[in-house]
């Protein structure tokens, strides 16, 4: 309200807002008076208010992150998958190959993951590849093999859903549906996943701001799916020595803004096997709720992302070091 606005004018504005069914709050001290409303009514014409006597200015706050906002759930969200709790005071490692390559390979990898202490097996069956000539994934068959391997070794499954038409098959075989960086703003996919009652891990788009990332998560929550996790996987910058620039600064920022668990993928985040261990340690130290790691036992012959896949032995080292860091922070690992 304008500095010289009368009490009568303030009340008229408040009444008008209330008539539009907004929940009005009087903010701050006595002068200047501010009236605050929380709403996701994006197309409300602010001129209805702006032109009333005594109004100084109508300001829209950044964007409408309501359900994703930390204030909606101050204690934080936890997502439970096959007894594995993601979020809260725990650090969870999800690991496995970039792609499912054969029934034997995924079974070998599942066994190695279990041995290392990993509880969630990753592996892509539907692969979003930059080149149409690159390996596109084994599809439903690969997904079945991964489910069988995971069940054999007592692991949960995370795999990427690339399209609305793939949701039923993904929901049948996977415990967590991953939305990849390239699909973070695939809004039709997000809307459909919002109707699902299964955990979704939403990766940050490679050119997405934190605001845009959280708004994509908001789509899932707005649809009624509250089992949502975020995953920082690096963003594209001018740097070329790494595949992406792993923005670990986003972790505390997102955790302040939102109640959703945040994981980190240092494999896509750096694109280099020799950087994965260090960035995993850094991610846990920065407060990540978990890690998503690519592992391959013959990375030179991997069908995708071999250069950034660590060996099972290196995963053992990672589990040891990250576990120690988690302990220092009073977290379970
Ligand atoms: C993946 O996890 O294999 C993947 C394709 O990741 P991103 O979407 O982060 O590129
Ligand atoms: Mn990959």
mmCIF file of C-alpha atoms and ligand atoms in Angstrom:
data_model
loop_
_atom_site.group_PDB
_atom_site.id
_atom_site.type_symbol
_atom_site.label_atom_id
_atom_site.label_comp_id
_atom_site.label_asym_id
_atom_site.label_seq_id
_atom_site.Cartn_x
_atom_site.Cartn_y
_atom_site.Cartn_z
ATOM 1 C CA UNK A 1 0.000 0.000 0.000
ATOM 2 C CA UNK A 2 1.115 3.577 -0.520
ATOM 3 C CA UNK A 3 2.687 5.243 2.505
ATOM 4 C CA UNK A 4 -0.257 7.622 2.790
ATOM 5 C CA UNK A 5 -2.936 4.942 2.314
ATOM 6 C CA UNK A 6 -5.736 5.170 4.851
ATOM 7 C CA UNK A 7 -6.881 2.249 6.973
ATOM 8 C CA UNK A 8 -10.162 2.308 5.044
ATOM 9 C CA UNK A 9 -8.326 1.879 1.742
ATOM 10 C CA UNK A 10 -6.286 -1.015 3.158
ATOM 11 C CA UNK A 11 -9.466 -2.711 4.282
ATOM 12 C CA UNK A 12 -11.110 -2.209 0.895
ATOM 13 C CA UNK A 13 -8.169 -3.828 -0.852
ATOM 14 C CA UNK A 14 -8.138 -6.718 1.639
ATOM 15 C CA UNK A 15 -11.879 -7.212 1.129
ATOM 16 C CA UNK A 16 -11.475 -7.201 -2.636
ATOM 17 C CA UNK A 17 -8.737 -9.846 -2.430
ATOM 18 C CA UNK A 18 -10.918 -11.912 -0.104
ATOM 19 C CA UNK A 19 -13.754 -11.621 -2.614
ATOM 20 C CA UNK A 20 -11.429 -13.241 -5.167
ATOM 21 C CA UNK A 21 -11.051 -16.087 -2.631
ATOM 22 C CA UNK A 22 -7.474 -15.236 -1.782
ATOM 23 C CA UNK A 23 -6.169 -15.845 1.703
ATOM 24 C CA UNK A 24 -4.955 -12.370 2.697
ATOM 25 C CA UNK A 25 -2.268 -11.686 5.272
ATOM 26 C CA UNK A 26 -1.123 -8.358 6.598
ATOM 27 C CA UNK A 27 2.672 -8.371 6.540
ATOM 28 C CA UNK A 28 5.316 -6.315 8.300
ATOM 29 C CA UNK A 29 4.850 -3.456 10.761
ATOM 30 C CA UNK A 30 2.522 -0.531 10.524
ATOM 31 C CA UNK A 31 4.157 1.364 7.627
ATOM 32 C CA UNK A 32 4.230 0.788 4.798
ATOM 33 C CA UNK A 33 1.455 -1.769 4.944
ATOM 34 C CA UNK A 34 1.885 -4.870 2.757
ATOM 35 C CA UNK A 35 -0.837 -7.329 1.990
ATOM 36 C CA UNK A 36 0.379 -10.811 1.095
ATOM 37 C CA UNK A 37 -1.474 -13.577 -0.684
ATOM 38 C CA UNK A 38 -0.266 -17.075 -1.503
ATOM 39 C CA UNK A 39 -1.780 -18.355 -4.687
ATOM 40 C CA UNK A 40 -0.955 -20.366 -7.772
ATOM 41 C CA UNK A 41 -3.535 -18.376 -9.692
ATOM 42 C CA UNK A 42 -0.975 -17.468 -12.379
ATOM 43 C CA UNK A 43 -3.339 -15.724 -14.763
ATOM 44 C CA UNK A 44 -5.024 -13.506 -12.187
ATOM 45 C CA UNK A 45 -5.151 -10.013 -13.655
ATOM 46 C CA UNK A 46 -3.337 -7.906 -11.054
ATOM 47 C CA UNK A 47 -4.928 -4.732 -12.421
ATOM 48 C CA UNK A 48 -8.046 -5.646 -10.408
ATOM 49 C CA UNK A 49 -5.970 -4.651 -7.390
ATOM 50 C CA UNK A 50 -3.395 -2.297 -8.837
ATOM 51 C CA UNK A 51 -6.016 0.310 -9.732
ATOM 52 C CA UNK A 52 -7.664 0.511 -6.321
ATOM 53 C CA UNK A 53 -7.114 3.671 -4.272
ATOM 54 C CA UNK A 54 -4.152 3.538 -1.921
ATOM 55 C CA UNK A 55 -2.341 0.746 -3.764
ATOM 56 C CA UNK A 56 1.314 1.453 -4.474
ATOM 57 C CA UNK A 57 2.317 -1.636 -6.388
ATOM 58 C CA UNK A 58 1.337 -5.248 -6.994
ATOM 59 C CA UNK A 59 4.378 -7.531 -7.048
ATOM 60 C CA UNK A 60 4.363 -11.141 -8.108
ATOM 61 C CA UNK A 61 6.947 -13.185 -6.240
ATOM 62 C CA UNK A 62 9.395 -15.170 -8.364
ATOM 63 C CA UNK A 63 7.329 -18.205 -9.370
ATOM 64 C CA UNK A 64 4.793 -20.403 -7.709
ATOM 65 C CA UNK A 65 6.554 -23.205 -5.940
ATOM 66 C CA UNK A 66 3.931 -24.136 -3.371
ATOM 67 C CA UNK A 67 3.768 -27.867 -2.779
ATOM 68 C CA UNK A 68 7.513 -28.242 -3.358
ATOM 69 C CA UNK A 69 8.301 -25.434 -0.964
ATOM 70 C CA UNK A 70 10.120 -26.323 2.247
ATOM 71 C CA UNK A 71 7.395 -24.517 4.196
ATOM 72 C CA UNK A 72 4.839 -27.088 2.978
ATOM 73 C CA UNK A 73 6.741 -29.827 4.858
ATOM 74 C CA UNK A 74 9.427 -28.286 7.075
ATOM 75 C CA UNK A 75 10.761 -31.632 8.301
ATOM 76 C CA UNK A 76 11.473 -32.869 4.786
ATOM 77 C CA UNK A 77 10.086 -35.631 2.610
ATOM 78 C CA UNK A 78 11.239 -39.207 2.883
ATOM 79 C CA UNK A 79 10.536 -41.732 0.155
ATOM 80 C CA UNK A 80 10.540 -45.408 1.077
ATOM 81 C CA UNK A 81 11.329 -47.932 -1.620
ATOM 82 C CA UNK A 82 11.440 -51.626 -0.711
ATOM 83 C CA UNK A 83 12.464 -50.752 2.830
ATOM 84 C CA UNK A 84 15.098 -48.222 1.688
ATOM 85 C CA UNK A 85 14.389 -44.760 3.072
ATOM 86 C CA UNK A 86 15.565 -41.861 0.901
ATOM 87 C CA UNK A 87 15.629 -38.435 2.522
ATOM 88 C CA UNK A 88 15.897 -37.480 6.169
ATOM 89 C CA UNK A 89 19.179 -38.288 7.897
ATOM 90 C CA UNK A 90 20.288 -41.029 5.548
ATOM 91 C CA UNK A 91 22.548 -41.275 2.510
ATOM 92 C CA UNK A 92 21.476 -43.868 -0.066
ATOM 93 C CA UNK A 93 23.619 -45.089 -2.954
ATOM 94 C CA UNK A 94 21.951 -46.186 -6.195
ATOM 95 C CA UNK A 95 24.392 -47.745 -8.616
ATOM 96 C CA UNK A 96 24.719 -49.942 -11.672
ATOM 97 C CA UNK A 97 25.488 -49.702 -15.359
ATOM 98 C CA UNK A 98 24.370 -46.841 -17.568
ATOM 99 C CA UNK A 99 22.480 -49.390 -19.703
ATOM 100 C CA UNK A 100 21.247 -52.904 -19.287
ATOM 101 C CA UNK A 101 23.293 -54.789 -21.904
ATOM 102 C CA UNK A 102 22.355 -58.439 -21.401
ATOM 103 C CA UNK A 103 20.737 -60.728 -18.834
ATOM 104 C CA UNK A 104 24.197 -61.958 -17.765
ATOM 105 C CA UNK A 105 25.672 -58.453 -17.484
ATOM 106 C CA UNK A 106 22.867 -57.064 -15.326
ATOM 107 C CA UNK A 107 22.957 -60.118 -13.078
ATOM 108 C CA UNK A 108 26.737 -59.773 -12.632
ATOM 109 C CA UNK A 109 26.321 -56.087 -11.868
ATOM 110 C CA UNK A 110 23.460 -56.708 -9.435
ATOM 111 C CA UNK A 111 25.641 -59.186 -7.568
ATOM 112 C CA UNK A 112 28.531 -56.685 -7.452
ATOM 113 C CA UNK A 113 26.223 -53.889 -6.252
ATOM 114 C CA UNK A 114 24.861 -56.081 -3.485
ATOM 115 C CA UNK A 115 28.384 -57.026 -2.438
ATOM 116 C CA UNK A 116 29.398 -53.368 -2.249
ATOM 117 C CA UNK A 117 26.429 -52.562 -0.002
ATOM 118 C CA UNK A 118 24.337 -50.757 -2.614
ATOM 119 C CA UNK A 119 20.568 -51.146 -2.142
ATOM 120 C CA UNK A 120 19.153 -49.724 -5.360
ATOM 121 C CA UNK A 121 20.205 -51.023 -8.783
ATOM 122 C CA UNK A 122 20.302 -48.538 -11.645
ATOM 123 C CA UNK A 123 20.248 -49.395 -15.339
ATOM 124 C CA UNK A 124 18.677 -47.859 -18.409
ATOM 125 C CA UNK A 125 16.475 -49.930 -20.692
ATOM 126 C CA UNK A 126 15.003 -47.068 -22.695
ATOM 127 C CA UNK A 127 17.941 -44.782 -23.423
ATOM 128 C CA UNK A 128 17.609 -41.149 -24.506
ATOM 129 C CA UNK A 129 20.683 -40.876 -26.714
ATOM 130 C CA UNK A 130 22.039 -37.714 -28.305
ATOM 131 C CA UNK A 131 22.730 -39.590 -31.532
ATOM 132 C CA UNK A 132 20.051 -41.676 -33.242
ATOM 133 C CA UNK A 133 22.818 -44.108 -34.277
ATOM 134 C CA UNK A 134 23.938 -44.785 -30.705
ATOM 135 C CA UNK A 135 22.691 -47.797 -28.715
ATOM 136 C CA UNK A 136 19.075 -47.079 -27.794
ATOM 137 C CA UNK A 137 18.654 -49.636 -25.011
ATOM 138 C CA UNK A 138 17.123 -53.107 -24.847
ATOM 139 C CA UNK A 139 13.639 -51.866 -23.968
ATOM 140 C CA UNK A 140 11.150 -54.039 -22.112
ATOM 141 C CA UNK A 141 13.304 -57.151 -22.305
ATOM 142 C CA UNK A 142 16.199 -55.368 -20.601
ATOM 143 C CA UNK A 143 13.867 -54.048 -17.959
ATOM 144 C CA UNK A 144 12.627 -57.590 -17.208
ATOM 145 C CA UNK A 145 16.177 -58.856 -16.898
ATOM 146 C CA UNK A 146 17.000 -56.048 -14.516
ATOM 147 C CA UNK A 147 13.933 -56.798 -12.377
ATOM 148 C CA UNK A 148 14.874 -60.474 -12.201
ATOM 149 C CA UNK A 149 18.500 -59.677 -11.323
ATOM 150 C CA UNK A 150 17.440 -57.197 -8.654
ATOM 151 C CA UNK A 151 14.998 -59.679 -7.115
ATOM 152 C CA UNK A 152 17.643 -62.381 -7.119
ATOM 153 C CA UNK A 153 19.996 -60.149 -5.150
ATOM 154 C CA UNK A 154 17.477 -58.275 -3.012
ATOM 155 C CA UNK A 155 17.787 -54.844 -4.633
ATOM 156 C CA UNK A 156 15.301 -52.150 -5.613
ATOM 157 C CA UNK A 157 15.273 -50.920 -9.232
ATOM 158 C CA UNK A 158 15.575 -47.440 -10.702
ATOM 159 C CA UNK A 159 15.269 -46.943 -14.454
ATOM 160 C CA UNK A 160 14.473 -44.116 -16.809
ATOM 161 C CA UNK A 161 11.048 -43.428 -18.285
ATOM 162 C CA UNK A 162 11.415 -41.507 -21.539
ATOM 163 C CA UNK A 163 7.845 -41.157 -22.649
ATOM 164 C CA UNK A 164 4.207 -41.278 -21.514
ATOM 165 C CA UNK A 165 3.631 -44.487 -23.478
ATOM 166 C CA UNK A 166 6.361 -46.240 -21.454
ATOM 167 C CA UNK A 167 4.842 -45.457 -18.033
ATOM 168 C CA UNK A 168 2.838 -48.720 -17.657
ATOM 169 C CA UNK A 169 5.803 -50.970 -18.432
ATOM 170 C CA UNK A 170 8.130 -48.893 -16.250
ATOM 171 C CA UNK A 171 5.643 -48.942 -13.380
ATOM 172 C CA UNK A 172 5.411 -52.708 -13.704
ATOM 173 C CA UNK A 173 9.137 -53.461 -13.491
ATOM 174 C CA UNK A 174 10.840 -50.513 -11.771
ATOM 175 C CA UNK A 175 10.498 -49.289 -8.179
ATOM 176 C CA UNK A 176 11.673 -45.751 -8.992
ATOM 177 C CA UNK A 177 11.004 -44.027 -12.302
ATOM 178 C CA UNK A 178 13.803 -41.709 -13.349
ATOM 179 C CA UNK A 179 13.047 -38.644 -15.436
ATOM 180 C CA UNK A 180 16.236 -37.812 -17.295
ATOM 181 C CA UNK A 181 17.834 -34.432 -17.791
ATOM 182 C CA UNK A 182 16.535 -34.268 -21.365
ATOM 183 C CA UNK A 183 12.984 -34.761 -20.157
ATOM 184 C CA UNK A 184 12.935 -32.460 -17.136
ATOM 185 C CA UNK A 185 10.647 -30.099 -19.007
ATOM 186 C CA UNK A 186 8.628 -32.798 -20.772
ATOM 187 C CA UNK A 187 5.488 -31.466 -19.111
ATOM 188 C CA UNK A 188 3.055 -34.034 -20.517
ATOM 189 C CA UNK A 189 5.271 -36.767 -19.082
ATOM 190 C CA UNK A 190 5.432 -34.961 -15.720
ATOM 191 C CA UNK A 191 1.648 -34.593 -15.629
ATOM 192 C CA UNK A 192 1.145 -38.293 -16.233
ATOM 193 C CA UNK A 193 3.768 -39.215 -13.632
ATOM 194 C CA UNK A 194 1.933 -36.918 -11.243
ATOM 195 C CA UNK A 195 -1.040 -39.305 -11.468
ATOM 196 C CA UNK A 196 1.164 -42.280 -10.623
ATOM 197 C CA UNK A 197 1.616 -43.414 -7.023
ATOM 198 C CA UNK A 198 5.206 -44.550 -7.430
ATOM 199 C CA UNK A 199 8.492 -42.823 -6.575
ATOM 200 C CA UNK A 200 9.943 -40.555 -9.247
ATOM 201 C CA UNK A 201 13.502 -39.244 -9.391
ATOM 202 C CA UNK A 202 13.641 -35.985 -11.321
ATOM 203 C CA UNK A 203 17.014 -35.075 -12.759
ATOM 204 C CA UNK A 204 17.967 -31.476 -13.291
ATOM 205 C CA UNK A 205 17.903 -30.451 -16.943
ATOM 206 C CA UNK A 206 21.300 -29.602 -18.370
ATOM 207 C CA UNK A 207 20.315 -25.995 -18.920
ATOM 208 C CA UNK A 208 17.755 -25.660 -16.142
ATOM 209 C CA UNK A 209 17.845 -23.147 -13.333
ATOM 210 C CA UNK A 210 17.023 -24.327 -9.833
ATOM 211 C CA UNK A 211 13.709 -22.474 -10.136
ATOM 212 C CA UNK A 212 12.781 -24.355 -13.320
ATOM 213 C CA UNK A 213 13.841 -27.658 -11.784
ATOM 214 C CA UNK A 214 11.614 -27.109 -8.745
ATOM 215 C CA UNK A 215 8.724 -26.029 -10.949
ATOM 216 C CA UNK A 216 9.039 -29.332 -12.818
ATOM 217 C CA UNK A 217 8.882 -31.128 -9.468
ATOM 218 C CA UNK A 218 5.816 -29.027 -8.691
ATOM 219 C CA UNK A 219 4.072 -30.658 -11.680
ATOM 220 C CA UNK A 220 4.509 -34.071 -10.055
ATOM 221 C CA UNK A 221 3.274 -32.908 -6.660
ATOM 222 C CA UNK A 222 0.408 -30.929 -8.166
ATOM 223 C CA UNK A 223 -0.774 -34.181 -9.756
ATOM 224 C CA UNK A 224 -0.847 -35.784 -6.329
ATOM 225 C CA UNK A 225 2.385 -37.789 -6.480
ATOM 226 C CA UNK A 226 4.356 -36.856 -3.372
ATOM 227 C CA UNK A 227 7.045 -39.512 -3.707
ATOM 228 C CA UNK A 228 9.466 -37.255 -5.512
ATOM 229 C CA UNK A 229 13.254 -37.030 -5.334
ATOM 230 C CA UNK A 230 15.542 -34.591 -7.099
ATOM 231 C CA UNK A 231 18.919 -35.389 -8.663
ATOM 232 C CA UNK A 232 21.644 -32.885 -9.498
ATOM 233 C CA UNK A 233 23.518 -34.226 -12.517
ATOM 234 C CA UNK A 234 25.509 -31.240 -13.690
ATOM 235 C CA UNK A 235 24.706 -28.396 -16.011
ATOM 236 C CA UNK A 236 26.223 -27.233 -19.257
ATOM 237 C CA UNK A 237 28.745 -24.417 -18.941
ATOM 238 C CA UNK A 238 31.682 -23.136 -21.033
ATOM 239 C CA UNK A 239 33.907 -25.839 -19.535
ATOM 240 C CA UNK A 240 34.851 -28.689 -21.869
ATOM 241 C CA UNK A 241 37.236 -30.819 -19.782
ATOM 242 C CA UNK A 242 34.276 -32.193 -17.888
ATOM 243 C CA UNK A 243 31.096 -33.419 -19.603
ATOM 244 C CA UNK A 244 28.998 -31.158 -17.379
ATOM 245 C CA UNK A 245 29.749 -28.821 -14.498
ATOM 246 C CA UNK A 246 28.532 -30.551 -11.363
ATOM 247 C CA UNK A 247 26.729 -27.810 -9.470
ATOM 248 C CA UNK A 248 27.119 -28.967 -5.883
ATOM 249 C CA UNK A 249 26.163 -25.481 -4.767
ATOM 250 C CA UNK A 250 22.608 -26.364 -5.709
ATOM 251 C CA UNK A 251 22.341 -28.881 -2.855
ATOM 252 C CA UNK A 252 22.108 -26.501 0.122
ATOM 253 C CA UNK A 253 20.142 -24.027 -1.978
ATOM 254 C CA UNK A 254 17.536 -26.598 -3.011
ATOM 255 C CA UNK A 255 17.379 -27.999 0.511
ATOM 256 C CA UNK A 256 16.576 -24.543 1.850
ATOM 257 C CA UNK A 257 13.905 -23.980 -0.808
ATOM 258 C CA UNK A 258 12.340 -27.427 -0.863
ATOM 259 C CA UNK A 259 11.523 -30.399 1.360
ATOM 260 C CA UNK A 260 12.314 -32.951 -1.370
ATOM 261 C CA UNK A 261 15.343 -35.256 -1.045
ATOM 262 C CA UNK A 262 18.261 -34.292 -3.292
ATOM 263 C CA UNK A 263 20.640 -36.843 -4.775
ATOM 264 C CA UNK A 264 23.752 -36.265 -6.846
ATOM 265 C CA UNK A 265 24.934 -38.043 -10.003
ATOM 266 C CA UNK A 266 28.687 -37.428 -10.255
ATOM 267 C CA UNK A 267 28.963 -39.792 -13.243
ATOM 268 C CA UNK A 268 27.009 -37.625 -15.692
ATOM 269 C CA UNK A 269 28.037 -34.613 -13.615
ATOM 270 C CA UNK A 270 31.683 -34.969 -14.605
ATOM 271 C CA UNK A 271 31.720 -37.540 -17.425
ATOM 272 C CA UNK A 272 35.054 -38.852 -16.117
ATOM 273 C CA UNK A 273 35.744 -41.991 -14.156
ATOM 274 C CA UNK A 274 38.703 -40.317 -12.417
ATOM 275 C CA UNK A 275 36.469 -37.588 -10.954
ATOM 276 C CA UNK A 276 33.595 -39.692 -9.640
ATOM 277 C CA UNK A 277 35.083 -40.653 -6.273
ATOM 278 C CA UNK A 278 36.109 -37.115 -5.337
ATOM 279 C CA UNK A 279 32.769 -35.636 -6.335
ATOM 280 C CA UNK A 280 30.871 -38.366 -4.512
ATOM 281 C CA UNK A 281 32.731 -37.464 -1.326
ATOM 282 C CA UNK A 282 32.013 -33.801 -1.957
ATOM 283 C CA UNK A 283 28.315 -34.449 -2.595
ATOM 284 C CA UNK A 284 27.889 -36.363 0.659
ATOM 285 C CA UNK A 285 29.854 -33.691 2.520
ATOM 286 C CA UNK A 286 27.573 -31.038 1.011
ATOM 287 C CA UNK A 287 24.506 -32.794 2.398
ATOM 288 C CA UNK A 288 23.189 -34.903 -0.494
ATOM 289 C CA UNK A 289 20.610 -37.510 0.480
ATOM 290 C CA UNK A 290 22.099 -39.980 -1.929
ATOM 291 C CA UNK A 291 24.251 -40.750 -4.948
ATOM 292 C CA UNK A 292 23.486 -42.175 -8.375
ATOM 293 C CA UNK A 293 26.609 -43.865 -9.721
ATOM 294 C CA UNK A 294 27.417 -45.591 -12.999
ATOM 295 C CA UNK A 295 29.423 -48.793 -12.572
ATOM 296 C CA UNK A 296 30.634 -51.252 -15.210
ATOM 297 C CA UNK A 297 32.932 -54.245 -14.928
ATOM 298 C CA UNK A 298 34.247 -53.817 -18.485
ATOM 299 C CA UNK A 299 33.849 -50.089 -19.128
ATOM 300 C CA UNK A 300 35.990 -50.128 -22.283
ATOM 301 C CA UNK A 301 33.313 -52.243 -23.930
ATOM 302 C CA UNK A 302 30.269 -50.606 -22.327
ATOM 303 C CA UNK A 303 27.439 -49.861 -24.771
ATOM 304 C CA UNK A 304 27.020 -46.402 -23.239
ATOM 305 C CA UNK A 305 28.924 -44.066 -20.915
ATOM 306 C CA UNK A 306 31.946 -46.307 -20.358
ATOM 307 C CA UNK A 307 34.314 -43.373 -19.785
ATOM 308 C CA UNK A 308 32.405 -42.224 -16.743
ATOM 309 C CA UNK A 309 31.658 -45.667 -15.317
ATOM 310 C CA UNK A 310 33.747 -46.735 -12.353
ATOM 311 C CA UNK A 311 34.841 -50.323 -11.710
ATOM 312 C CA UNK A 312 33.237 -52.408 -8.937
ATOM 313 C CA UNK A 313 36.480 -52.132 -6.915
ATOM 314 C CA UNK A 314 36.333 -48.360 -7.120
ATOM 315 C CA UNK A 315 32.725 -48.518 -5.964
ATOM 316 C CA UNK A 316 33.917 -50.380 -2.874
ATOM 317 C CA UNK A 317 36.320 -47.532 -2.132
ATOM 318 C CA UNK A 318 33.551 -44.976 -2.732
ATOM 319 C CA UNK A 319 31.208 -46.750 -0.315
ATOM 320 C CA UNK A 320 33.912 -46.815 2.342
ATOM 321 C CA UNK A 321 34.895 -43.154 2.037
ATOM 322 C CA UNK A 322 31.386 -41.767 1.609
ATOM 323 C CA UNK A 323 30.184 -43.904 4.500
ATOM 324 C CA UNK A 324 32.876 -42.358 6.702
ATOM 325 C CA UNK A 325 31.857 -38.832 5.682
ATOM 326 C CA UNK A 326 28.178 -39.599 6.301
ATOM 327 C CA UNK A 327 29.098 -40.826 9.774
ATOM 328 C CA UNK A 328 30.909 -37.585 10.603
ATOM 329 C CA UNK A 329 27.693 -35.759 9.680
ATOM 330 C CA UNK A 330 25.650 -38.041 11.941
ATOM 331 C CA UNK A 331 23.901 -39.674 9.001
ATOM 332 C CA UNK A 332 23.121 -43.284 8.321
ATOM 333 C CA UNK A 333 24.651 -44.824 5.208
HETATM 334 C C1 LIG B 1 21.333 -41.727 -17.199
HETATM 335 O O1 LIG B 1 21.149 -41.698 -15.966
HETATM 336 O O2 LIG B 1 21.793 -42.709 -17.792
HETATM 337 C C2 LIG B 1 21.092 -40.487 -17.977
HETATM 338 C C3 LIG B 1 20.773 -40.530 -19.257
HETATM 339 O O3 LIG B 1 21.268 -39.366 -17.252
HETATM 340 P P1 LIG B 1 20.935 -37.824 -17.607
HETATM 341 O O4 LIG B 1 19.473 -37.783 -17.876
HETATM 342 O O5 LIG B 1 21.323 -37.120 -16.353
HETATM 343 O O6 LIG B 1 21.788 -37.435 -18.774
HETATM 344 MN MN1 LIG B 2 24.517 -42.769 -18.580
#
